[in-house]
mmCIF file of C-alpha atoms in Angstrom:
data_model
loop_
_atom_site.group_PDB
_atom_site.id
_atom_site.type_symbol
_atom_site.label_atom_id
_atom_site.label_comp_id
_atom_site.label_asym_id
_atom_site.label_seq_id
_atom_site.Cartn_x
_atom_site.Cartn_y
_atom_site.Cartn_z
ATOM 1 C CA MET A 24 0.076 0.086 -0.021
ATOM 2 C CA SER A 25 1.495 3.278 -1.075
ATOM 3 C CA VAL A 26 0.601 6.582 0.730
ATOM 4 C CA VAL A 27 -0.127 9.500 -1.627
ATOM 5 C CA VAL A 28 0.766 12.791 -0.121
ATOM 6 C CA THR A 29 -0.597 15.696 -1.997
ATOM 7 C CA MET A 30 0.588 19.197 -1.924
ATOM 8 C CA ILE A 31 -1.770 22.121 -1.399
ATOM 9 C CA ASN A 32 -0.394 25.743 -1.306
ATOM 10 C CA ASN A 33 3.086 24.226 -0.843
ATOM 11 C CA LYS A 34 1.954 22.236 2.229
ATOM 12 C CA ARG A 35 1.934 18.439 2.599
ATOM 13 C CA VAL A 36 -1.490 17.129 3.328
ATOM 14 C CA MET A 37 -1.878 13.588 4.761
ATOM 15 C CA PRO A 38 -4.780 11.403 3.299
ATOM 16 C CA PHE A 39 -7.784 10.869 5.610
ATOM 17 C CA ASP A 40 -7.036 7.199 6.151
ATOM 18 C CA ARG A 41 -4.084 8.038 8.384
ATOM 19 C CA GLN A 42 -5.722 9.764 11.300
ATOM 20 C CA GLY A 43 -4.826 9.373 15.008
ATOM 21 C CA PHE A 44 -2.646 10.985 17.710
ATOM 22 C CA THR A 45 0.978 11.528 17.482
ATOM 23 C CA LEU A 46 3.450 10.073 20.195
ATOM 24 C CA ILE A 47 4.113 13.398 21.586
ATOM 25 C CA GLU A 48 0.395 14.149 22.020
ATOM 26 C CA LEU A 49 -0.014 10.768 23.874
ATOM 27 C CA LEU A 50 2.942 11.436 26.059
ATOM 28 C CA VAL A 51 1.603 14.943 26.979
ATOM 29 C CA VAL A 52 -1.840 13.366 27.993
ATOM 30 C CA VAL A 53 -0.264 10.528 29.991
ATOM 31 C CA SER A 54 1.952 12.996 31.936
ATOM 32 C CA ILE A 55 -0.751 15.259 32.748
ATOM 33 C CA ILE A 56 -2.893 12.360 33.933
ATOM 34 C CA GLY A 57 -0.056 11.117 36.119
ATOM 35 C CA LEU A 58 0.479 14.603 37.510
ATOM 36 C CA LEU A 59 -3.276 14.772 38.575
ATOM 37 C CA ALA A 60 -3.237 11.368 40.085
ATOM 38 C CA SER A 61 -0.109 12.112 42.147
ATOM 39 C CA ILE A 62 -1.962 15.390 43.321
ATOM 40 C CA VAL A 63 -5.105 13.424 44.344
ATOM 41 C CA VAL A 64 -3.034 10.704 46.296
ATOM 42 C CA VAL A 65 -1.075 13.305 48.287
ATOM 43 C CA SER A 66 -4.256 15.362 49.094
ATOM 44 C CA LEU A 67 -5.867 12.226 50.699
ATOM 45 C CA GLY A 68 -3.070 11.678 53.241
ATOM 46 C CA GLY A 69 -4.638 14.040 55.677
ATOM 47 C CA SER A 70 -8.023 12.253 55.443
ATOM 48 C CA ARG A 71 -6.518 8.987 56.238
ATOM 49 C CA VAL A 72 -4.919 10.428 59.509
ATOM 50 C CA GLN A 73 -8.314 11.978 60.433
ATOM 51 C CA SER A 74 -10.205 8.689 59.863
ATOM 52 C CA ARG A 75 -7.709 6.733 61.951
ATOM 53 C CA ASP A 76 -8.196 9.272 64.791
ATOM 54 C CA THR A 77 -11.937 8.927 64.434
ATOM 55 C CA LYS A 78 -11.712 5.103 64.653
ATOM 56 C CA ARG A 79 -9.448 5.532 67.706
ATOM 57 C CA LEU A 80 -12.029 7.613 69.508
ATOM 58 C CA ALA A 81 -14.770 5.421 68.597
ATOM 59 C CA ASP A 82 -12.806 2.243 69.876
ATOM 60 C CA ILE A 83 -12.030 3.970 73.060
ATOM 61 C CA ARG A 84 -15.712 4.849 73.718
ATOM 62 C CA GLN A 85 -16.730 1.201 72.887
ATOM 63 C CA ILE A 86 -14.122 0.056 75.564
ATOM 64 C CA GLN A 87 -15.345 2.543 78.037
ATOM 65 C CA GLN A 88 -19.008 1.366 77.681
ATOM 66 C CA ALA A 89 -17.991 -2.240 78.006
ATOM 67 C CA MET A 90 -16.111 -1.308 81.224
ATOM 68 C CA GLU A 91 -19.214 0.457 82.573
ATOM 69 C CA LEU A 92 -21.503 -2.489 81.717
ATOM 70 C CA CYS A 93 -19.091 -4.840 83.322
ATOM 71 C CA TYR A 94 -19.128 -2.585 86.503
ATOM 72 C CA ASN A 95 -22.761 -3.099 86.914
ATOM 73 C CA ASP A 96 -22.698 -6.834 86.283
ATOM 74 C CA VAL A 97 -22.190 -9.183 89.243
ATOM 75 C CA GLY A 98 -20.788 -11.976 87.221
ATOM 76 C CA CYS A 99 -18.412 -9.948 85.001
ATOM 77 C CA ALA A 100 -15.751 -8.537 87.339
ATOM 78 C CA GLY A 101 -16.399 -9.757 90.692
ATOM 79 C CA ALA A 102 -18.924 -8.858 93.275
ATOM 80 C CA GLY A 103 -20.548 -6.225 91.401
ATOM 81 C CA ASN A 104 -19.638 -2.412 91.254
ATOM 82 C CA ASP A 105 -16.158 -3.597 90.333
ATOM 83 C CA TYR A 106 -14.127 -2.842 87.157
ATOM 84 C CA PRO A 107 -12.295 -5.775 85.585
ATOM 85 C CA ALA A 108 -8.724 -5.388 86.748
ATOM 86 C CA ASN A 109 -5.724 -5.519 84.564
ATOM 87 C CA VAL A 110 -2.347 -4.174 85.299
ATOM 88 C CA GLY A 111 -1.949 -2.768 81.836
ATOM 89 C CA PRO A 112 -0.309 -1.089 79.850
ATOM 90 C CA GLY A 113 -2.104 -3.091 77.155
ATOM 91 C CA CYS A 114 -5.783 -3.612 76.841
ATOM 92 C CA PRO A 115 -7.374 -7.094 78.009
ATOM 93 C CA ALA A 116 -8.191 -9.487 75.286
ATOM 94 C CA SER A 117 -11.872 -9.220 76.304
ATOM 95 C CA ILE A 118 -14.200 -7.481 78.757
ATOM 96 C CA GLY A 119 -16.552 -10.132 80.166
ATOM 97 C CA SER A 120 -19.283 -10.785 77.709
ATOM 98 C CA TYR A 121 -19.697 -7.371 76.757
ATOM 99 C CA MET A 122 -16.660 -7.277 74.540
ATOM 100 C CA ALA A 123 -15.497 -10.580 73.211
ATOM 101 C CA GLN A 124 -12.419 -9.041 71.486
ATOM 102 C CA VAL A 125 -11.075 -5.552 72.498
ATOM 103 C CA PRO A 126 -10.293 -3.559 69.266
ATOM 104 C CA VAL A 127 -6.708 -2.703 68.534
ATOM 105 C CA ASP A 128 -5.326 0.716 67.102
ATOM 106 C CA PRO A 129 -5.473 1.021 63.323
ATOM 107 C CA LEU A 130 -1.775 1.198 63.068
ATOM 108 C CA ASN A 131 -1.021 -1.065 66.139
ATOM 109 C CA SER A 132 2.822 -0.639 66.071
ATOM 110 C CA GLY A 133 5.263 1.477 68.119
ATOM 111 C CA THR A 134 3.603 4.205 70.179
ATOM 112 C CA ASN A 135 0.289 3.695 68.309
ATOM 113 C CA VAL A 136 -1.354 1.198 70.720
ATOM 114 C CA TYR A 137 -4.181 1.643 73.094
ATOM 115 C CA ALA A 138 -3.260 1.815 76.820
ATOM 116 C CA CYS A 139 -5.683 0.430 79.367
ATOM 117 C CA ARG A 140 -5.136 0.359 82.903
ATOM 118 C CA SER A 141 -7.744 -0.560 85.627
ATOM 119 C CA ASN A 142 -8.350 -1.694 89.215
ATOM 120 C CA ILE A 143 -11.511 -2.454 90.721
ATOM 121 C CA THR A 144 -12.471 1.254 91.447
ATOM 122 C CA THR A 145 -11.267 3.127 88.426
ATOM 123 C CA TYR A 146 -9.890 2.634 85.020
ATOM 124 C CA CYS A 147 -7.981 4.736 82.342
ATOM 125 C CA LEU A 148 -8.056 4.328 78.573
ATOM 126 C CA SER A 149 -5.725 6.327 76.286
ATOM 127 C CA ALA A 150 -4.875 6.397 72.542
ATOM 128 C CA LEU A 151 -2.275 8.434 70.833
ATOM 129 C CA MET A 152 -3.952 10.683 68.078
ATOM 130 C CA GLU A 153 -1.876 11.415 64.949
ATOM 131 C CA GLY A 154 -3.734 14.579 63.981
ATOM 132 C CA SER A 155 -3.278 16.553 67.293
ATOM 133 C CA ALA A 156 -0.413 14.398 68.667
ATOM 134 C CA ASN A 157 -2.114 14.160 71.991
ATOM 135 C CA TYR A 158 -3.342 11.398 74.208
ATOM 136 C CA THR A 159 -6.981 11.164 74.929
ATOM 137 C CA HIS A 160 -7.800 9.770 78.364
ATOM 138 C CA MET A 161 -11.212 8.531 79.385
ATOM 139 C CA SER A 162 -11.900 7.393 82.968
ATOM 140 C CA PRO A 163 -15.152 7.289 85.009
ATOM 141 C CA ALA A 164 -14.648 11.030 85.890
ATOM 142 C CA GLY A 165 -14.656 12.103 82.164
ATOM 143 C CA THR A 166 -12.275 12.995 79.394
ATOM 144 C CA LEU A 167 -8.694 14.513 79.950
ATOM 145 C CA THR A 168 -6.884 15.417 76.828
ATOM 146 C CA GLY A 169 -3.036 15.949 76.572
ATOM 147 C CA GLN A 170 -1.928 14.193 79.753
ATOM 148 C CA ALA A 171 0.249 11.480 78.596
ATOM 149 C CA GLY A 172 1.313 10.187 82.033
ATOM 150 C CA ALA A 173 -2.153 10.064 83.580
ATOM 151 C CA CYS A 174 -2.791 6.365 82.998
ATOM 152 C CA ALA A 175 0.485 5.330 84.512
ATOM 153 C CA ALA A 176 -0.593 6.341 88.019
ATOM 154 C CA LEU A 177 -3.077 3.549 88.201
#
């Protein structure tokens, strides 16, 4: 098959059966798509941190509810009006029949672990937040934020 190139006003004109994109055009489009994709991936990093922090707060609240339910249950932690005792710093594997498996931190490595300390009269739960770099502690007295050593006193 031979290609016939015609000349119009001293310019070369390709026939209509040779339509398509040049290699340069394709490379430009692919590089623009790659650049946009990398911008999107970088911008999603902050939302991942926020979602892990939200999961941490939800987990701590679930552990707190299980501890409170166990406190009121005579068969859970002892004679009633007792919290399940553990010496910490890690959380127990379960909290009576109220929480068959205690959740773990989304990263669960290094300093990103939940700290649980309790005796029969009080308890302390903490998690290291990535977004604010503070510990959040919840005890029967309420929520304390930013006090990293509060759970060590139990």
